[in-house]
PDB file of C-alpha atoms in Angstrom:
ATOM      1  CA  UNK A  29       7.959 -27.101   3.945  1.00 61.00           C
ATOM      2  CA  UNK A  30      10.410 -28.918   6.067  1.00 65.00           C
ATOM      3  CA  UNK A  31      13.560 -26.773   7.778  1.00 73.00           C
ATOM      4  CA  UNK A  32      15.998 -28.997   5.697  1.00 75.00           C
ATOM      5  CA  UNK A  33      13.702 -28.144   2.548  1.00 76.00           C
ATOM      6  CA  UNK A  34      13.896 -24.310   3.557  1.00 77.00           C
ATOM      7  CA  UNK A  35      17.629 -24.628   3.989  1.00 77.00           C
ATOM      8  CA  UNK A  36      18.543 -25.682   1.168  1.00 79.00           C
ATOM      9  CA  UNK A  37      15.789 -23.341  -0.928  1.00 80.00           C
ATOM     10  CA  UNK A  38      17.901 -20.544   0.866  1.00 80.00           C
ATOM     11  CA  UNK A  39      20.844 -22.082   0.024  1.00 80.00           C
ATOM     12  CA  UNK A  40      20.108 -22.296  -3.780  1.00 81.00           C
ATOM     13  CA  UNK A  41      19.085 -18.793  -4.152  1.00 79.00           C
ATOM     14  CA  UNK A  42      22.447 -17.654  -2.195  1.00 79.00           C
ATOM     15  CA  UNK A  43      24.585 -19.579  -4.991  1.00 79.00           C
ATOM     16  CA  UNK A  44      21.927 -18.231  -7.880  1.00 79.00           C
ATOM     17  CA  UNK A  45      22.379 -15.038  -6.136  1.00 77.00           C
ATOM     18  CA  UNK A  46      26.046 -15.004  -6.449  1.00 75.00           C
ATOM     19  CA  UNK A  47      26.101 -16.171  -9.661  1.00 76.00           C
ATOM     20  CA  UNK A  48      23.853 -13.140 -11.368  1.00 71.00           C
ATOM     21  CA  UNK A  49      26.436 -10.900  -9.056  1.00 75.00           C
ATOM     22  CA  UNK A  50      29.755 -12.322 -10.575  1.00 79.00           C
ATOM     23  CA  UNK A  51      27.606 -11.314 -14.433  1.00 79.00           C
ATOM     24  CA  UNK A  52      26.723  -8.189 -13.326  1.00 81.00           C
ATOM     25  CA  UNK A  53      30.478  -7.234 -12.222  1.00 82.00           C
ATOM     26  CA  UNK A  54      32.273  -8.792 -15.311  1.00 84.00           C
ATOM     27  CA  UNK A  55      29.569  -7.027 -17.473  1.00 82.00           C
ATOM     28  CA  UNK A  56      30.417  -3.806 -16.018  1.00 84.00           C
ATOM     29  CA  UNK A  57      34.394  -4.820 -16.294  1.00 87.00           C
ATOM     30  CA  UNK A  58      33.543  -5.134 -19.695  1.00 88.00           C
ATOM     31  CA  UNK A  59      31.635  -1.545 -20.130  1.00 87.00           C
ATOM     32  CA  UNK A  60      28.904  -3.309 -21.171  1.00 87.00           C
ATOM     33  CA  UNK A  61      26.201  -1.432 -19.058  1.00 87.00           C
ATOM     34  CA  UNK A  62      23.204  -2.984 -21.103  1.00 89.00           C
ATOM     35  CA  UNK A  63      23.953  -6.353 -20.283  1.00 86.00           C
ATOM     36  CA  UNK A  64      25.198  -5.493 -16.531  1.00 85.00           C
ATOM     37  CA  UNK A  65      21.537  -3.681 -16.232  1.00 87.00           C
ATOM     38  CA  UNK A  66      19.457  -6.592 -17.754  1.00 87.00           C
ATOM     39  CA  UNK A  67      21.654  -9.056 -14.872  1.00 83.00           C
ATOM     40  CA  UNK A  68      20.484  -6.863 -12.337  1.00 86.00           C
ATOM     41  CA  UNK A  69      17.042  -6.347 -13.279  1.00 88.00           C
ATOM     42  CA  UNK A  70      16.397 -10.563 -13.331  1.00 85.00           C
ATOM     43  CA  UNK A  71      18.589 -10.538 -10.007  1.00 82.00           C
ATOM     44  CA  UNK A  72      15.839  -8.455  -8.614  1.00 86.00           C
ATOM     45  CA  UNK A  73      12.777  -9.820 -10.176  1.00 87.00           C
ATOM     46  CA  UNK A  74      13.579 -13.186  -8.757  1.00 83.00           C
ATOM     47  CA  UNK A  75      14.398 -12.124  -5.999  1.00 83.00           C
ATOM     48  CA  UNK A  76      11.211 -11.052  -5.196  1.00 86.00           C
ATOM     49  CA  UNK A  77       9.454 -14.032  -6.672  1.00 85.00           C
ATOM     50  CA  UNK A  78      11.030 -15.720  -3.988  1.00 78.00           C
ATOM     51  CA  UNK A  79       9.933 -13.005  -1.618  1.00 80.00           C
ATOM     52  CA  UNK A  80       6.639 -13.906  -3.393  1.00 85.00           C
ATOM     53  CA  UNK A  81       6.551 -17.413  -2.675  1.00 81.00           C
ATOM     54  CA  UNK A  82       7.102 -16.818   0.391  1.00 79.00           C
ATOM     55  CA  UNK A  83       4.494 -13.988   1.045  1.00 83.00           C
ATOM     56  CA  UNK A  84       2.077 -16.817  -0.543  1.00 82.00           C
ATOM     57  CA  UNK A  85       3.130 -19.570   1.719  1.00 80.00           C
ATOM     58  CA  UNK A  86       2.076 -17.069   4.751  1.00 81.00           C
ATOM     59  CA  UNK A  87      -1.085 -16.398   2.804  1.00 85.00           C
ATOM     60  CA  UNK A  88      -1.674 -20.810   2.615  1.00 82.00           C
ATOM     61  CA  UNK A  89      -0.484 -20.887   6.564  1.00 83.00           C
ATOM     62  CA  UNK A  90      -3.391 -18.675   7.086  1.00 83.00           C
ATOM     63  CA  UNK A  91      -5.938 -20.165   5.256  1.00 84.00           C
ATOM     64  CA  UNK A  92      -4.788 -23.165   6.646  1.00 84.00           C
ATOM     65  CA  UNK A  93      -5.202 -21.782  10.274  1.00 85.00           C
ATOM     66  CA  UNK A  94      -8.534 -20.495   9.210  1.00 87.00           C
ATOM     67  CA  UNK A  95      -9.659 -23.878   8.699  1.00 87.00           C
ATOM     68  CA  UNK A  96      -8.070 -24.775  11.744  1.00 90.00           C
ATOM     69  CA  UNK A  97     -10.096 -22.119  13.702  1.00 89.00           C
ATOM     70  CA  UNK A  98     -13.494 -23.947  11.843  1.00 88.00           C
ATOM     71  CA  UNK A  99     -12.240 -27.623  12.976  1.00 90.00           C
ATOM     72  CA  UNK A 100     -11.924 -26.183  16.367  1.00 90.00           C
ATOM     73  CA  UNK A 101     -15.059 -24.279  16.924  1.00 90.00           C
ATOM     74  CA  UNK A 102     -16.808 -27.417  16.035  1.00 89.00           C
ATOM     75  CA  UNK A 103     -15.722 -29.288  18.728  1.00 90.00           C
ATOM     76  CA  UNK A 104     -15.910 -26.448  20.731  1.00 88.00           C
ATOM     77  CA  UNK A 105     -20.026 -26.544  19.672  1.00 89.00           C
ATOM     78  CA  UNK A 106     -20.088 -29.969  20.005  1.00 90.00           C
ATOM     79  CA  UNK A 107     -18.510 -29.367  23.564  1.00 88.00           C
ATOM     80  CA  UNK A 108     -21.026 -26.616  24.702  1.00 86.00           C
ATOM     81  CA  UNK A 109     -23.756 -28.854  23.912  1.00 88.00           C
ATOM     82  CA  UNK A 110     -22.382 -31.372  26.331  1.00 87.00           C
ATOM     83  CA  UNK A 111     -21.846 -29.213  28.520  1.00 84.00           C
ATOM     84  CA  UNK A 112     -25.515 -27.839  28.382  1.00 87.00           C
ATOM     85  CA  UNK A 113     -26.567 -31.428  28.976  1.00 87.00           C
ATOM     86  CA  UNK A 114     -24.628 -31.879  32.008  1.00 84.00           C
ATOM     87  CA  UNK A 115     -25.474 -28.988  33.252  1.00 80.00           C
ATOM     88  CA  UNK A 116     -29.093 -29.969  33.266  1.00 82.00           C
ATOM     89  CA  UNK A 117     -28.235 -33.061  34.866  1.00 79.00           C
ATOM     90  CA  UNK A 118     -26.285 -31.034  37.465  1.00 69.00           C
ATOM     91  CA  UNK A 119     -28.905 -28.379  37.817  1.00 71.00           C
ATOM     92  CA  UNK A 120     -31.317 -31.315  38.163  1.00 77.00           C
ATOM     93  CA  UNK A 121     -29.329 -33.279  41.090  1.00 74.00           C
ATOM     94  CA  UNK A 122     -28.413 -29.249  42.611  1.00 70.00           C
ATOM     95  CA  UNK A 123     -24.793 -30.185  43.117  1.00 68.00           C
ATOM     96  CA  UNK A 124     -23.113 -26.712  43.334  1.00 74.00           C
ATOM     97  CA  UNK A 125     -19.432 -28.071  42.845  1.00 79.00           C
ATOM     98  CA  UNK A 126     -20.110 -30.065  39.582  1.00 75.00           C
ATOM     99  CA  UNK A 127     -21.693 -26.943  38.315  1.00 72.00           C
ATOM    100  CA  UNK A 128     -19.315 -24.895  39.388  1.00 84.00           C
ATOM    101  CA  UNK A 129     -16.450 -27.457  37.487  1.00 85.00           C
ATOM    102  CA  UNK A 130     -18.712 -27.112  34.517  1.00 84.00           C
ATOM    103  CA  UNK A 131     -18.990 -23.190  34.528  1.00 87.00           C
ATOM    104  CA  UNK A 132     -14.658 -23.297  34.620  1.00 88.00           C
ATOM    105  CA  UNK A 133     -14.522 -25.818  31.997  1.00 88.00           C
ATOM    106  CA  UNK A 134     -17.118 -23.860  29.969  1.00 87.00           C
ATOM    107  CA  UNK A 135     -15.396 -20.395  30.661  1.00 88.00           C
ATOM    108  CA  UNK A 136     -11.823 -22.087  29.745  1.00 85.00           C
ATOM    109  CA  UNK A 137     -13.541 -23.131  26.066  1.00 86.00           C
ATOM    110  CA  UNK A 138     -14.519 -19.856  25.395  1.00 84.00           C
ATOM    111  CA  UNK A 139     -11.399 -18.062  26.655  1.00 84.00           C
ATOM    112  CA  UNK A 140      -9.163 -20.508  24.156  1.00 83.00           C
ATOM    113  CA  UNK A 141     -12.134 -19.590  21.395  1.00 82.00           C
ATOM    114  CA  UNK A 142     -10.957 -16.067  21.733  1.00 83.00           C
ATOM    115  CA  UNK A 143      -7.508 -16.337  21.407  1.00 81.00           C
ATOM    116  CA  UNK A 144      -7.724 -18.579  18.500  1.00 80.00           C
ATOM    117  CA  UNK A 145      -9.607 -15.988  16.878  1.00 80.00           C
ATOM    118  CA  UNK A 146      -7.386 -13.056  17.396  1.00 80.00           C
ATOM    119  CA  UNK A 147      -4.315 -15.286  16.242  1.00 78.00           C
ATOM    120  CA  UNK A 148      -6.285 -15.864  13.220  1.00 73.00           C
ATOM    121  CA  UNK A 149      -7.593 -11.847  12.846  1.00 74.00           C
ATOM    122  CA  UNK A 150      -3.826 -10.716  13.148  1.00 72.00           C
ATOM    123  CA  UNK A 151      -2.509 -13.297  10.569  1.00 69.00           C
ATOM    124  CA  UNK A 152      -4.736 -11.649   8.271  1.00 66.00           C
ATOM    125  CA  UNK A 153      -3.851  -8.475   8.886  1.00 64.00           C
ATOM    126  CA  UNK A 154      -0.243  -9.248   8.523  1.00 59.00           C
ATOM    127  CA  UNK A 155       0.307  -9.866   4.898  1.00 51.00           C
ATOM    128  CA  UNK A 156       1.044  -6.954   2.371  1.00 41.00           C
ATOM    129  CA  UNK A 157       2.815  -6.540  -1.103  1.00 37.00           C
ATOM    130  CA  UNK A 158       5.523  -5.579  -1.903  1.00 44.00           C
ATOM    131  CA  UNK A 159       6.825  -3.894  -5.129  1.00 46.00           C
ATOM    132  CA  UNK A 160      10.047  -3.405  -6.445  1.00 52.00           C
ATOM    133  CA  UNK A 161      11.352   0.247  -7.387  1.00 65.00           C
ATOM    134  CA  UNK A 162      13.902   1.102 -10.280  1.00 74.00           C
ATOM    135  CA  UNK A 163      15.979   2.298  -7.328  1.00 78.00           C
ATOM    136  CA  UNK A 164      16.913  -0.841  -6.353  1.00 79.00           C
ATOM    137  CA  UNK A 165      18.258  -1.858  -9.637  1.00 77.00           C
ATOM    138  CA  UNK A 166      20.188   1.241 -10.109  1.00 80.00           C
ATOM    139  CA  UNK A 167      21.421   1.007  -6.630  1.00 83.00           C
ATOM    140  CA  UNK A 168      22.666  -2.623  -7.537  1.00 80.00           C
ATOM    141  CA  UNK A 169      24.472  -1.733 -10.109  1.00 81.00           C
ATOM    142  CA  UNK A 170      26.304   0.565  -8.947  1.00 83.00           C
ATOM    143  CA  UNK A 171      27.474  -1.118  -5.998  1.00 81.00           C
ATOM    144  CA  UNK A 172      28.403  -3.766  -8.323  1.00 80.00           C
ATOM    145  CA  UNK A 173      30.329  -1.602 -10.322  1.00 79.00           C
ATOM    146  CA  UNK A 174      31.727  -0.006  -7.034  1.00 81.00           C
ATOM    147  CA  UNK A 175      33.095  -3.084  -6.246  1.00 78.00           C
ATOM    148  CA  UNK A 176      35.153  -3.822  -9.939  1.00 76.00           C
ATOM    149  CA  UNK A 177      36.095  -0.528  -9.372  1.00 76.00           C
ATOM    150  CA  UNK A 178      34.591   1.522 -12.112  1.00 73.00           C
ATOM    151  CA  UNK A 179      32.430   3.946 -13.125  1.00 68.00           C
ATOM    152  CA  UNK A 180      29.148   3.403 -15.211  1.00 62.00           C
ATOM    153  CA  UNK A 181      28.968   6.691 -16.722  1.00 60.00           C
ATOM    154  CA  UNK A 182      24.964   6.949 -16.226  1.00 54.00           C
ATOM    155  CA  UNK A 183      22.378   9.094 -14.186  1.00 47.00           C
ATOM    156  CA  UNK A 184      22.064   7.001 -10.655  1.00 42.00           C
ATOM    157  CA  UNK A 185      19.185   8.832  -7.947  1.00 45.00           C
ATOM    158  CA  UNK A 186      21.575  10.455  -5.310  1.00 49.00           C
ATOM    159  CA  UNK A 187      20.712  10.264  -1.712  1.00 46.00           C
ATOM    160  CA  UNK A 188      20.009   6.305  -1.574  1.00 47.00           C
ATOM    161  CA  UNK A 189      22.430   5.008   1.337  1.00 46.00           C
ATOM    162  CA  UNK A 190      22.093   1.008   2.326  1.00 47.00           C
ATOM    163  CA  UNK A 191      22.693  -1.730   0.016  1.00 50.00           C
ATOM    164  CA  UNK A 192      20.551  -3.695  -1.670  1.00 47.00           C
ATOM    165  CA  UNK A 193      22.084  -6.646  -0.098  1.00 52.00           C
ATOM    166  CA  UNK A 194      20.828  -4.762   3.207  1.00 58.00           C
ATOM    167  CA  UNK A 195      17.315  -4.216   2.209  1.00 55.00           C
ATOM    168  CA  UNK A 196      16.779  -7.662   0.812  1.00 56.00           C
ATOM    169  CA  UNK A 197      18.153  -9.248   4.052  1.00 66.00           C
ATOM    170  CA  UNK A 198      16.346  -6.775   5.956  1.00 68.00           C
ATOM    171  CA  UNK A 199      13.054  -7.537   3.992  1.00 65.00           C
ATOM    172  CA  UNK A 200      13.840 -11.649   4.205  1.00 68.00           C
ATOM    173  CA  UNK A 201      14.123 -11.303   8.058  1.00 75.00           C
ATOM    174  CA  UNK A 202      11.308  -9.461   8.310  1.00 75.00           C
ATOM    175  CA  UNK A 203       9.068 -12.025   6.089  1.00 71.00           C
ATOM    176  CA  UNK A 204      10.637 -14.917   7.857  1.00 76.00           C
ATOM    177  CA  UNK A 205      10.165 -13.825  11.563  1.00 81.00           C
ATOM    178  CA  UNK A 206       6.750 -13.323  10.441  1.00 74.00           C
ATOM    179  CA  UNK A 207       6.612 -17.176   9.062  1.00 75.00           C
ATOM    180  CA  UNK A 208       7.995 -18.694  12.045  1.00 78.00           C
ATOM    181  CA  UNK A 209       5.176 -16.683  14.220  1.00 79.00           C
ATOM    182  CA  UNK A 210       2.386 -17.862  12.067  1.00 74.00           C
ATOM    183  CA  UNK A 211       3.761 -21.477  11.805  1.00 75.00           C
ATOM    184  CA  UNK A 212       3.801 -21.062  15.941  1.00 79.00           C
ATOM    185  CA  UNK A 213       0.481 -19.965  16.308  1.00 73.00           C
ATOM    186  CA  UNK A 214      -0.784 -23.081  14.345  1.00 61.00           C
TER     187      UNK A 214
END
């Protein structure tokens, strides 16, 4: 996906996002708390399909890199095997410097080997799920009604602090720091 492509993906789900807020506030305006609920639970839902998507486009940049590591330690094979033959060549003709350039080149192969692998090891132990709790609807709602000034007259968990504005952006930079590391490690 292209940075114009993510762009505007993030700028769609702003506007989508602000659009299931303004229903949620003139539901609760209305004291219709069913219908202000049922806003906020889709609000959430899809927002975490798009956390989702994105937690499965890490998952394809993996497997992708994965591959990658394959493609790579086939021509680093391929290379060790030329490498064996000059080195019987070299060995052959005793000339310590061209052996010695070999042995570098050789080491330097195995040393990128190794960090291709760990870049691929810790991109798999990177990705997790993520569920969503009741909280957060509750907790939407609430601050939505907060904001139209009013009071929803139902049982909300006390002791939640934060928005939910603040943990999705908190999640979203989380996920896409992650992204940009695995799309720099490929």
């Amino acid at each position: 996906m292209s940075t114009m492509e993510k762009h505007l993906f993030n700028l769609k789900f702003a506007a989508k996002e602000l659009g299931r807020s303004a229903k949620i506030k003139k539901a609760i305006q209305k004291g219709n708390t069913e219908v202000a609920r049922i806003h906020a639970e889709n609000a959430i839902r899809q927002k975490n399909q798009g956390v989702n998507f994105l937690r499965l486009s890490a998952r394809v940049d993996a497997v992708a890199a994965r591959v990658q590591t394959a493609v790579t330690m086939g021509k680093v094979t391929k290379s060790l095997a030329g490498v064996v033959k000059s080195m019987d060549v070299a060995l052959r003709s005793m000339n310590l410097e061209k052996i010695s350039a070999l042995m570098d080149k050789f080491e330097h192969q195995f040393e990128t080997l190794d960090v291709q692998t760990q870049q691929m090891e810790d991109t798999m132990s990177n990705t997790t799920t993520l569920t969503t709790p009741q909280g957060q609807v509750d907790l939407l709602l609430q601050e939505m009604a907060d904001e139209a000034g009013l009071d929803l007259n139902m049982e909300l968990p006390q002791g939640q602090t934060g928005s939910v504005a603040t943990v999705a952006s908190a999640e979203q930079d989380e996920l896409s720091q992650r992204l940009a590391r695995l799309r720099d490690q490929v």
